[in-house]
XYZ file of C-alpha atoms in Angstrom:
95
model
C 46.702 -4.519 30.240
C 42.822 -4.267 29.141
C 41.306 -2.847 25.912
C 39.738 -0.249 26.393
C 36.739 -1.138 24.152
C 36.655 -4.311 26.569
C 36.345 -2.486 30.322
C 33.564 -0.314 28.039
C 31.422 -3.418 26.426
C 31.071 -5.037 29.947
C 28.940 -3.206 31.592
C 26.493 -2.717 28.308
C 26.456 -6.777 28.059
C 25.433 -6.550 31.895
C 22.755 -3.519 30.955
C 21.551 -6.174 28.246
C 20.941 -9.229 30.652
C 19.409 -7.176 32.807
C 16.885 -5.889 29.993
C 16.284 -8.947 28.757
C 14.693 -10.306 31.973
C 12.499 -7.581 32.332
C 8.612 -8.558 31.559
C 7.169 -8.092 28.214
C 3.900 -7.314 27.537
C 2.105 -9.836 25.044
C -0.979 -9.129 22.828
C -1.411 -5.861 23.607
C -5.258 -4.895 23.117
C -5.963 -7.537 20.465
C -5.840 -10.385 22.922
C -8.315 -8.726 24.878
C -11.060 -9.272 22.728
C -12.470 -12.185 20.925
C -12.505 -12.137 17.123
C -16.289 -11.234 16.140
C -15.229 -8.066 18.763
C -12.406 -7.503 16.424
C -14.304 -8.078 13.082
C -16.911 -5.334 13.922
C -14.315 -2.987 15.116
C -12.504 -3.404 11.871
C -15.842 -2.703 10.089
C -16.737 0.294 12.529
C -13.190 1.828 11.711
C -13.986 1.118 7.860
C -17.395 2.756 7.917
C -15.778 5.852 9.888
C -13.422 5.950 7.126
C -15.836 5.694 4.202
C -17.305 9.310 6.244
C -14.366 10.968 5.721
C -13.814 10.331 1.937
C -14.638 13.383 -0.251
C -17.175 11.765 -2.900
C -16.742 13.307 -6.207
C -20.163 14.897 -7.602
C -22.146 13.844 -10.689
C -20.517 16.229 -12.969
C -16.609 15.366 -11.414
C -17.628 11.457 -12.442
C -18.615 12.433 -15.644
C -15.726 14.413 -16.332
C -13.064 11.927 -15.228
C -14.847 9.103 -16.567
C -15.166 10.472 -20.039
C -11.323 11.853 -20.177
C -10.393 8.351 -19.047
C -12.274 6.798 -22.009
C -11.213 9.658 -24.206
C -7.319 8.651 -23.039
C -7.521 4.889 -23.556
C -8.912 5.300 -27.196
C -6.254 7.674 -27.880
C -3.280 4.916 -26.643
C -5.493 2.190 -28.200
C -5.121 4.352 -31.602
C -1.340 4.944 -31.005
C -0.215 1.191 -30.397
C -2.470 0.225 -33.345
C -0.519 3.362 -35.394
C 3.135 1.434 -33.845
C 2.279 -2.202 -35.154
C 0.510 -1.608 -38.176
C 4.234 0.412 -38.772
C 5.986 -2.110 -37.310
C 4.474 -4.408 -39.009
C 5.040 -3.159 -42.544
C 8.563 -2.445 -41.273
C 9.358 -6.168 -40.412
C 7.440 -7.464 -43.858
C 9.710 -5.399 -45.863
C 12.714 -6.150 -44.308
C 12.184 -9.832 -44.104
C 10.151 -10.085 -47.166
């Protein structure tokens, strides 16, 4: 008597042999070309994407560059506030 899941798993490990002969393709377009052809592609593809970036204007840059500043002095100012607390916490407790 066979198992059913048997008679069905044959023919798939056949299908798989068969597959697994078949040619592969290796390298692709990359072992077409040497690597100085590959470096200034890179930098080509850079450069076109350096086009497409949306560069902020003076104003913008001034902007975010000032409420970044502003921001870091204000959580500079709150873990100074924190220690100098903790701090006078830890003195009085331990003496």
């Amino acid at each position: 008597m066979t198992d059913a899941v048997g008679s069905i798993d044959t023919p798939d490990a056949q299908d798989e042999v068969a597959e697994s002969k078949k040619k592969t393709r290796k390298g692709g377009k990359r072992a077409k070309k040497g690597p100085l052809k590959r470096l200034a592609l890179f930098y080509r593809q850079v450069i076109a994407e350096l086009r497409k970036v949306v560069w902020p204007t003076r104003n913008q840059l001034t902007t975010y560059t000032t409420v970044v500043i502003v921001f870091v002095v204000i959580m500079i100012a709150l873990v100074t506030v924190i220690d100098y607390g903790l701090n006078h916490a830890a003195k009085y407790v331990f003496g």
